[in-house]
Amino acid sequence: MKKILLLSLCLVFPLAAQAQEIRPGLWEFKSSSTTPGAPDMAAQMAEMQAQLKNLPPEQRRMLEQQMAASGVGIAGNGNIRVCITPEEAARNAIYSGRQEDDCSYSKVQRTGNTIRGEVSCRNPKSQGSFVSTIHSREHFSSRMEMQSAEGRMQASTEARWLHSDCGKRP
């Protein structure tokens, strides 16, 4: 179950830093997914939040600091907050041949504000497609479908820009 969640996040986050059209700064990602035998991604994030609250204060602080050092945080509503640097916002993050952990992208094409492509992963062995639409400099959405031995997974994400300063928490 956690592998599927991580796979979903690995596929969705790189779509954020696409082609100089989005604003750098603090972004919030709201995701949902359907995976055979697993709860929705939003439910998994809420469960992670509950587990985080139950950690001893020192462990929780250490984990939050590690996530913050990577530019990632958990919002109070189960969403993920990510800091996108100006360099990441300016970089063309998704392209054919790109390797992201155990996954590689192919047949990536951009038409207007839409990016489409295919993805193939080794662990868990799966393949599928994604589409990301940049609605404005402060909003984009992504959809992904993957097929593996465990079944078919679908995930969608809505991302919105919150603030230019990643340290701000509106």
PDB file of N, CA and C in Angstrom, residues 7-79:
ATOM      1  N   LEU A   7       4.628   5.651  -5.290  1.00  0.00           N
ATOM      2  CA  LEU A   7       4.644   5.672  -6.745  1.00  0.00           C
ATOM      3  C   LEU A   7       3.779   6.810  -7.260  1.00  0.00           C
ATOM      4  N   SER A   8       2.596   6.968  -6.680  1.00  0.00           N
ATOM      5  CA  SER A   8       1.697   8.044  -7.094  1.00  0.00           C
ATOM      6  C   SER A   8       2.356   9.399  -6.903  1.00  0.00           C
ATOM      7  N   LEU A   9       2.973   9.601  -5.757  1.00  0.00           N
ATOM      8  CA  LEU A   9       3.601  10.884  -5.488  1.00  0.00           C
ATOM      9  C   LEU A   9       4.795  11.128  -6.396  1.00  0.00           C
ATOM     10  N   CYS A  10       5.574  10.094  -6.670  1.00  0.00           N
ATOM     11  CA  CYS A  10       6.736  10.246  -7.550  1.00  0.00           C
ATOM     12  C   CYS A  10       6.309  10.646  -8.954  1.00  0.00           C
ATOM     13  N   LEU A  11       5.184  10.143  -9.393  1.00  0.00           N
ATOM     14  CA  LEU A  11       4.718  10.472 -10.727  1.00  0.00           C
ATOM     15  C   LEU A  11       4.072  11.839 -10.799  1.00  0.00           C
ATOM     16  N   VAL A  12       3.439  12.269  -9.734  1.00  0.00           N
ATOM     17  CA  VAL A  12       2.718  13.531  -9.748  1.00  0.00           C
ATOM     18  C   VAL A  12       3.631  14.714  -9.496  1.00  0.00           C
ATOM     19  N   PHE A  13       4.544  14.651  -8.525  1.00  0.00           N
ATOM     20  CA  PHE A  13       5.366  15.796  -8.192  1.00  0.00           C
ATOM     21  C   PHE A  13       6.213  16.312  -9.343  1.00  0.00           C
ATOM     22  N   PRO A  14       6.857  15.448 -10.138  1.00  0.00           N
ATOM     23  CA  PRO A  14       7.661  16.006 -11.221  1.00  0.00           C
ATOM     24  C   PRO A  14       6.843  16.799 -12.226  1.00  0.00           C
ATOM     25  N   LEU A  15       5.557  16.520 -12.331  1.00  0.00           N
ATOM     26  CA  LEU A  15       4.734  17.264 -13.268  1.00  0.00           C
ATOM     27  C   LEU A  15       4.574  18.708 -12.835  1.00  0.00           C
ATOM     28  N   ALA A  16       4.838  18.976 -11.560  1.00  0.00           N
ATOM     29  CA  ALA A  16       4.683  20.334 -11.059  1.00  0.00           C
ATOM     30  C   ALA A  16       5.703  21.277 -11.685  1.00  0.00           C
ATOM     31  N   ALA A  17       6.908  20.825 -11.834  1.00  0.00           N
ATOM     32  CA  ALA A  17       7.974  21.710 -12.313  1.00  0.00           C
ATOM     33  C   ALA A  17       8.078  21.608 -13.827  1.00  0.00           C
ATOM     34  N   GLN A  18       7.114  22.124 -14.518  1.00  0.00           N
ATOM     35  CA  GLN A  18       7.036  21.930 -15.962  1.00  0.00           C
ATOM     36  C   GLN A  18       7.055  23.252 -16.699  1.00  0.00           C
ATOM     37  N   ALA A  19       8.072  23.479 -17.452  1.00  0.00           N
ATOM     38  CA  ALA A  19       8.122  24.438 -18.550  1.00  0.00           C
ATOM     39  C   ALA A  19       7.841  25.901 -18.228  1.00  0.00           C
ATOM     40  N   GLN A  20       8.430  26.437 -17.185  1.00  0.00           N
ATOM     41  CA  GLN A  20       8.463  27.873 -16.928  1.00  0.00           C
ATOM     42  C   GLN A  20       7.097  28.532 -16.876  1.00  0.00           C
ATOM     43  N   GLU A  21       6.038  27.805 -16.704  1.00  0.00           N
ATOM     44  CA  GLU A  21       4.723  28.420 -16.696  1.00  0.00           C
ATOM     45  C   GLU A  21       4.124  28.511 -15.314  1.00  0.00           C
ATOM     46  N   ILE A  22       4.660  27.789 -14.363  1.00  0.00           N
ATOM     47  CA  ILE A  22       4.100  27.859 -13.025  1.00  0.00           C
ATOM     48  C   ILE A  22       4.962  28.769 -12.157  1.00  0.00           C
ATOM     49  N   ARG A  23       4.365  29.268 -11.097  1.00  0.00           N
ATOM     50  CA  ARG A  23       5.078  30.165 -10.199  1.00  0.00           C
ATOM     51  C   ARG A  23       5.903  29.361  -9.201  1.00  0.00           C
ATOM     52  N   PRO A  24       7.101  29.807  -8.913  1.00  0.00           N
ATOM     53  CA  PRO A  24       7.855  29.173  -7.835  1.00  0.00           C
ATOM     54  C   PRO A  24       7.233  29.554  -6.500  1.00  0.00           C
ATOM     55  N   GLY A  25       7.463  28.726  -5.499  1.00  0.00           N
ATOM     56  CA  GLY A  25       6.967  29.014  -4.168  1.00  0.00           C
ATOM     57  C   GLY A  25       6.289  27.809  -3.557  1.00  0.00           C
ATOM     58  N   LEU A  26       5.429  28.067  -2.583  1.00  0.00           N
ATOM     59  CA  LEU A  26       4.740  27.011  -1.858  1.00  0.00           C
ATOM     60  C   LEU A  26       3.485  26.579  -2.610  1.00  0.00           C
ATOM     61  N   TRP A  27       3.400  25.290  -2.899  1.00  0.00           N
ATOM     62  CA  TRP A  27       2.257  24.697  -3.607  1.00  0.00           C
ATOM     63  C   TRP A  27       1.599  23.668  -2.705  1.00  0.00           C
ATOM     64  N   GLU A  28       0.290  23.513  -2.859  1.00  0.00           N
ATOM     65  CA  GLU A  28      -0.434  22.471  -2.142  1.00  0.00           C
ATOM     66  C   GLU A  28      -1.030  21.499  -3.155  1.00  0.00           C
ATOM     67  N   PHE A  29      -0.810  20.206  -2.893  1.00  0.00           N
ATOM     68  CA  PHE A  29      -1.274  19.130  -3.763  1.00  0.00           C
ATOM     69  C   PHE A  29      -2.376  18.356  -3.055  1.00  0.00           C
ATOM     70  N   LYS A  30      -3.537  18.283  -3.692  1.00  0.00           N
ATOM     71  CA  LYS A  30      -4.651  17.475  -3.187  1.00  0.00           C
ATOM     72  C   LYS A  30      -4.785  16.295  -4.125  1.00  0.00           C
ATOM     73  N   SER A  31      -4.606  15.092  -3.600  1.00  0.00           N
ATOM     74  CA  SER A  31      -4.588  13.898  -4.446  1.00  0.00           C
ATOM     75  C   SER A  31      -5.661  12.913  -4.040  1.00  0.00           C
ATOM     76  N   SER A  32      -6.097  12.152  -5.013  1.00  0.00           N
ATOM     77  CA  SER A  32      -6.996  11.032  -4.746  1.00  0.00           C
ATOM     78  C   SER A  32      -6.582   9.889  -5.651  1.00  0.00           C
ATOM     79  N   SER A  33      -6.877   8.669  -5.214  1.00  0.00           N
ATOM     80  CA  SER A  33      -6.499   7.512  -6.028  1.00  0.00           C
ATOM     81  C   SER A  33      -7.437   6.356  -5.747  1.00  0.00           C
ATOM     82  N   THR A  34      -7.455   5.452  -6.698  1.00  0.00           N
ATOM     83  CA  THR A  34      -8.132   4.179  -6.505  1.00  0.00           C
ATOM     84  C   THR A  34      -7.111   3.095  -6.813  1.00  0.00           C
ATOM     85  N   THR A  35      -6.912   2.226  -5.845  1.00  0.00           N
ATOM     86  CA  THR A  35      -5.961   1.132  -5.964  1.00  0.00           C
ATOM     87  C   THR A  35      -6.626  -0.116  -5.405  1.00  0.00           C
ATOM     88  N   PRO A  36      -6.567  -1.230  -6.144  1.00  0.00           N
ATOM     89  CA  PRO A  36      -7.191  -2.451  -5.624  1.00  0.00           C
ATOM     90  C   PRO A  36      -6.678  -2.801  -4.227  1.00  0.00           C
ATOM     91  N   GLY A  37      -7.603  -2.953  -3.286  1.00  0.00           N
ATOM     92  CA  GLY A  37      -7.242  -3.376  -1.944  1.00  0.00           C
ATOM     93  C   GLY A  37      -6.635  -2.311  -1.063  1.00  0.00           C
ATOM     94  N   ALA A  38      -6.626  -1.060  -1.505  1.00  0.00           N
ATOM     95  CA  ALA A  38      -6.021   0.012  -0.707  1.00  0.00           C
ATOM     96  C   ALA A  38      -7.000   1.170  -0.571  1.00  0.00           C
ATOM     97  N   PRO A  39      -6.926   1.896   0.560  1.00  0.00           N
ATOM     98  CA  PRO A  39      -7.787   3.070   0.700  1.00  0.00           C
ATOM     99  C   PRO A  39      -7.334   4.181  -0.241  1.00  0.00           C
ATOM    100  N   ASP A  40      -8.206   5.140  -0.448  1.00  0.00           N
ATOM    101  CA  ASP A  40      -7.905   6.305  -1.272  1.00  0.00           C
ATOM    102  C   ASP A  40      -6.664   7.017  -0.744  1.00  0.00           C
ATOM    103  N   MET A  41      -5.926   7.684  -1.635  1.00  0.00           N
ATOM    104  CA  MET A  41      -4.701   8.376  -1.255  1.00  0.00           C
ATOM    105  C   MET A  41      -4.968   9.420  -0.172  1.00  0.00           C
ATOM    106  N   ALA A  42      -6.084  10.132  -0.267  1.00  0.00           N
ATOM    107  CA  ALA A  42      -6.401  11.138   0.748  1.00  0.00           C
ATOM    108  C   ALA A  42      -6.564  10.469   2.116  1.00  0.00           C
ATOM    109  N   ALA A  43      -7.190   9.289   2.137  1.00  0.00           N
ATOM    110  CA  ALA A  43      -7.343   8.550   3.393  1.00  0.00           C
ATOM    111  C   ALA A  43      -5.982   8.101   3.917  1.00  0.00           C
ATOM    112  N   GLN A  44      -5.090   7.692   3.023  1.00  0.00           N
ATOM    113  CA  GLN A  44      -3.751   7.283   3.437  1.00  0.00           C
ATOM    114  C   GLN A  44      -2.982   8.468   4.019  1.00  0.00           C
ATOM    115  N   MET A  45      -3.140   9.643   3.410  1.00  0.00           N
ATOM    116  CA  MET A  45      -2.460  10.830   3.927  1.00  0.00           C
ATOM    117  C   MET A  45      -3.012  11.205   5.303  1.00  0.00           C
ATOM    118  N   ALA A  46      -4.332  11.105   5.478  1.00  0.00           N
ATOM    119  CA  ALA A  46      -4.926  11.392   6.783  1.00  0.00           C
ATOM    120  C   ALA A  46      -4.403  10.410   7.832  1.00  0.00           C
ATOM    121  N   GLU A  47      -4.255   9.142   7.432  1.00  0.00           N
ATOM    122  CA  GLU A  47      -3.709   8.136   8.352  1.00  0.00           C
ATOM    123  C   GLU A  47      -2.268   8.464   8.715  1.00  0.00           C
ATOM    124  N   MET A  48      -1.480   8.883   7.717  1.00  0.00           N
ATOM    125  CA  MET A  48      -0.089   9.269   7.997  1.00  0.00           C
ATOM    126  C   MET A  48      -0.045  10.440   8.968  1.00  0.00           C
ATOM    127  N   GLN A  49      -0.947  11.417   8.786  1.00  0.00           N
ATOM    128  CA  GLN A  49      -0.997  12.562   9.693  1.00  0.00           C
ATOM    129  C   GLN A  49      -1.297  12.116  11.114  1.00  0.00           C
ATOM    130  N   ALA A  50      -2.263  11.203  11.251  1.00  0.00           N
ATOM    131  CA  ALA A  50      -2.617  10.705  12.588  1.00  0.00           C
ATOM    132  C   ALA A  50      -1.431   9.994  13.227  1.00  0.00           C
ATOM    133  N   GLN A  51      -0.713   9.194  12.444  1.00  0.00           N
ATOM    134  CA  GLN A  51       0.456   8.503  12.967  1.00  0.00           C
ATOM    135  C   GLN A  51       1.546   9.495  13.362  1.00  0.00           C
ATOM    136  N   LEU A  52       1.711  10.545  12.564  1.00  0.00           N
ATOM    137  CA  LEU A  52       2.701  11.574  12.855  1.00  0.00           C
ATOM    138  C   LEU A  52       2.383  12.256  14.191  1.00  0.00           C
ATOM    139  N   LYS A  53       1.102  12.542  14.434  1.00  0.00           N
ATOM    140  CA  LYS A  53       0.697  13.185  15.692  1.00  0.00           C
ATOM    141  C   LYS A  53       0.975  12.298  16.899  1.00  0.00           C
ATOM    142  N   ASN A  54       0.967  10.975  16.699  1.00  0.00           N
ATOM    143  CA  ASN A  54       1.175  10.045  17.809  1.00  0.00           C
ATOM    144  C   ASN A  54       2.644   9.751  18.109  1.00  0.00           C
ATOM    145  N   LEU A  55       3.546  10.267  17.284  1.00  0.00           N
ATOM    146  CA  LEU A  55       4.970  10.071  17.539  1.00  0.00           C
ATOM    147  C   LEU A  55       5.401  10.884  18.754  1.00  0.00           C
ATOM    148  N   PRO A  56       6.422  10.426  19.447  1.00  0.00           N
ATOM    149  CA  PRO A  56       6.990  11.264  20.506  1.00  0.00           C
ATOM    150  C   PRO A  56       7.452  12.594  19.897  1.00  0.00           C
ATOM    151  N   PRO A  57       7.320  13.692  20.635  1.00  0.00           N
ATOM    152  CA  PRO A  57       7.625  15.025  20.087  1.00  0.00           C
ATOM    153  C   PRO A  57       8.978  15.126  19.389  1.00  0.00           C
ATOM    154  N   GLU A  58       9.997  14.507  19.956  1.00  0.00           N
ATOM    155  CA  GLU A  58      11.334  14.596  19.346  1.00  0.00           C
ATOM    156  C   GLU A  58      11.377  13.891  17.994  1.00  0.00           C
ATOM    157  N   GLN A  59      10.780  12.708  17.894  1.00  0.00           N
ATOM    158  CA  GLN A  59      10.743  11.976  16.623  1.00  0.00           C
ATOM    159  C   GLN A  59       9.922  12.732  15.587  1.00  0.00           C
ATOM    160  N   ARG A  60       8.796  13.279  16.010  1.00  0.00           N
ATOM    161  CA  ARG A  60       7.939  14.028  15.096  1.00  0.00           C
ATOM    162  C   ARG A  60       8.682  15.233  14.547  1.00  0.00           C
ATOM    163  N   ARG A  61       9.348  15.987  15.429  1.00  0.00           N
ATOM    164  CA  ARG A  61      10.094  17.164  15.006  1.00  0.00           C
ATOM    165  C   ARG A  61      11.188  16.782  14.010  1.00  0.00           C
ATOM    166  N   MET A  62      11.890  15.677  14.289  1.00  0.00           N
ATOM    167  CA  MET A  62      12.960  15.230  13.401  1.00  0.00           C
ATOM    168  C   MET A  62      12.396  14.862  12.013  1.00  0.00           C
ATOM    169  N   LEU A  63      11.284  14.134  11.982  1.00  0.00           N
ATOM    170  CA  LEU A  63      10.667  13.751  10.717  1.00  0.00           C
ATOM    171  C   LEU A  63      10.178  14.972   9.951  1.00  0.00           C
ATOM    172  N   GLU A  64       9.549  15.909  10.639  1.00  0.00           N
ATOM    173  CA  GLU A  64       9.077  17.133   9.991  1.00  0.00           C
ATOM    174  C   GLU A  64      10.244  17.944   9.437  1.00  0.00           C
ATOM    175  N   GLN A  65      11.367  17.980  10.166  1.00  0.00           N
ATOM    176  CA  GLN A  65      12.545  18.699   9.686  1.00  0.00           C
ATOM    177  C   GLN A  65      13.127  18.031   8.447  1.00  0.00           C
ATOM    178  N   GLN A  66      13.152  16.704   8.440  1.00  0.00           N
ATOM    179  CA  GLN A  66      13.651  15.985   7.260  1.00  0.00           C
ATOM    180  C   GLN A  66      12.774  16.268   6.048  1.00  0.00           C
ATOM    181  N   MET A  67      11.462  16.250   6.236  1.00  0.00           N
ATOM    182  CA  MET A  67      10.554  16.543   5.133  1.00  0.00           C
ATOM    183  C   MET A  67      10.738  17.988   4.676  1.00  0.00           C
ATOM    184  N   ALA A  68      10.837  18.914   5.621  1.00  0.00           N
ATOM    185  CA  ALA A  68      11.007  20.324   5.279  1.00  0.00           C
ATOM    186  C   ALA A  68      12.311  20.555   4.523  1.00  0.00           C
ATOM    187  N   ALA A  69      13.375  19.832   4.887  1.00  0.00           N
ATOM    188  CA  ALA A  69      14.651  19.964   4.180  1.00  0.00           C
ATOM    189  C   ALA A  69      14.520  19.532   2.722  1.00  0.00           C
ATOM    190  N   SER A  70      13.549  18.660   2.445  1.00  0.00           N
ATOM    191  CA  SER A  70      13.290  18.234   1.068  1.00  0.00           C
ATOM    192  C   SER A  70      12.228  19.094   0.400  1.00  0.00           C
ATOM    193  N   GLY A  71      11.754  20.124   1.118  1.00  0.00           N
ATOM    194  CA  GLY A  71      10.746  21.008   0.555  1.00  0.00           C
ATOM    195  C   GLY A  71       9.342  20.435   0.586  1.00  0.00           C
ATOM    196  N   VAL A  72       9.083  19.474   1.485  1.00  0.00           N
ATOM    197  CA  VAL A  72       7.774  18.815   1.551  1.00  0.00           C
ATOM    198  C   VAL A  72       7.214  18.948   2.961  1.00  0.00           C
ATOM    199  N   GLY A  73       5.914  19.168   3.036  1.00  0.00           N
ATOM    200  CA  GLY A  73       5.225  19.211   4.313  1.00  0.00           C
ATOM    201  C   GLY A  73       3.831  18.645   4.161  1.00  0.00           C
ATOM    202  N   ILE A  74       3.220  18.300   5.269  1.00  0.00           N
ATOM    203  CA  ILE A  74       1.859  17.780   5.255  1.00  0.00           C
ATOM    204  C   ILE A  74       0.940  18.875   5.761  1.00  0.00           C
ATOM    205  N   ALA A  75      -0.066  19.229   4.958  1.00  0.00           N
ATOM    206  CA  ALA A  75      -1.035  20.244   5.354  1.00  0.00           C
ATOM    207  C   ALA A  75      -2.013  19.625   6.345  1.00  0.00           C
ATOM    208  N   GLY A  76      -2.715  20.460   7.080  1.00  0.00           N
ATOM    209  CA  GLY A  76      -3.634  19.978   8.093  1.00  0.00           C
ATOM    210  C   GLY A  76      -4.787  19.155   7.546  1.00  0.00           C
ATOM    211  N   ASN A  77      -5.070  19.228   6.269  1.00  0.00           N
ATOM    212  CA  ASN A  77      -6.203  18.532   5.679  1.00  0.00           C
ATOM    213  C   ASN A  77      -5.796  17.269   4.922  1.00  0.00           C
ATOM    214  N   GLY A  78      -4.594  16.783   5.146  1.00  0.00           N
ATOM    215  CA  GLY A  78      -4.135  15.569   4.462  1.00  0.00           C
ATOM    216  C   GLY A  78      -3.482  15.838   3.129  1.00  0.00           C
ATOM    217  N   ASN A  79      -3.481  17.082   2.705  1.00  0.00           N
ATOM    218  CA  ASN A  79      -2.805  17.436   1.459  1.00  0.00           C
ATOM    219  C   ASN A  79      -1.306  17.559   1.704  1.00  0.00           C
TER     220      ASN A  79
END
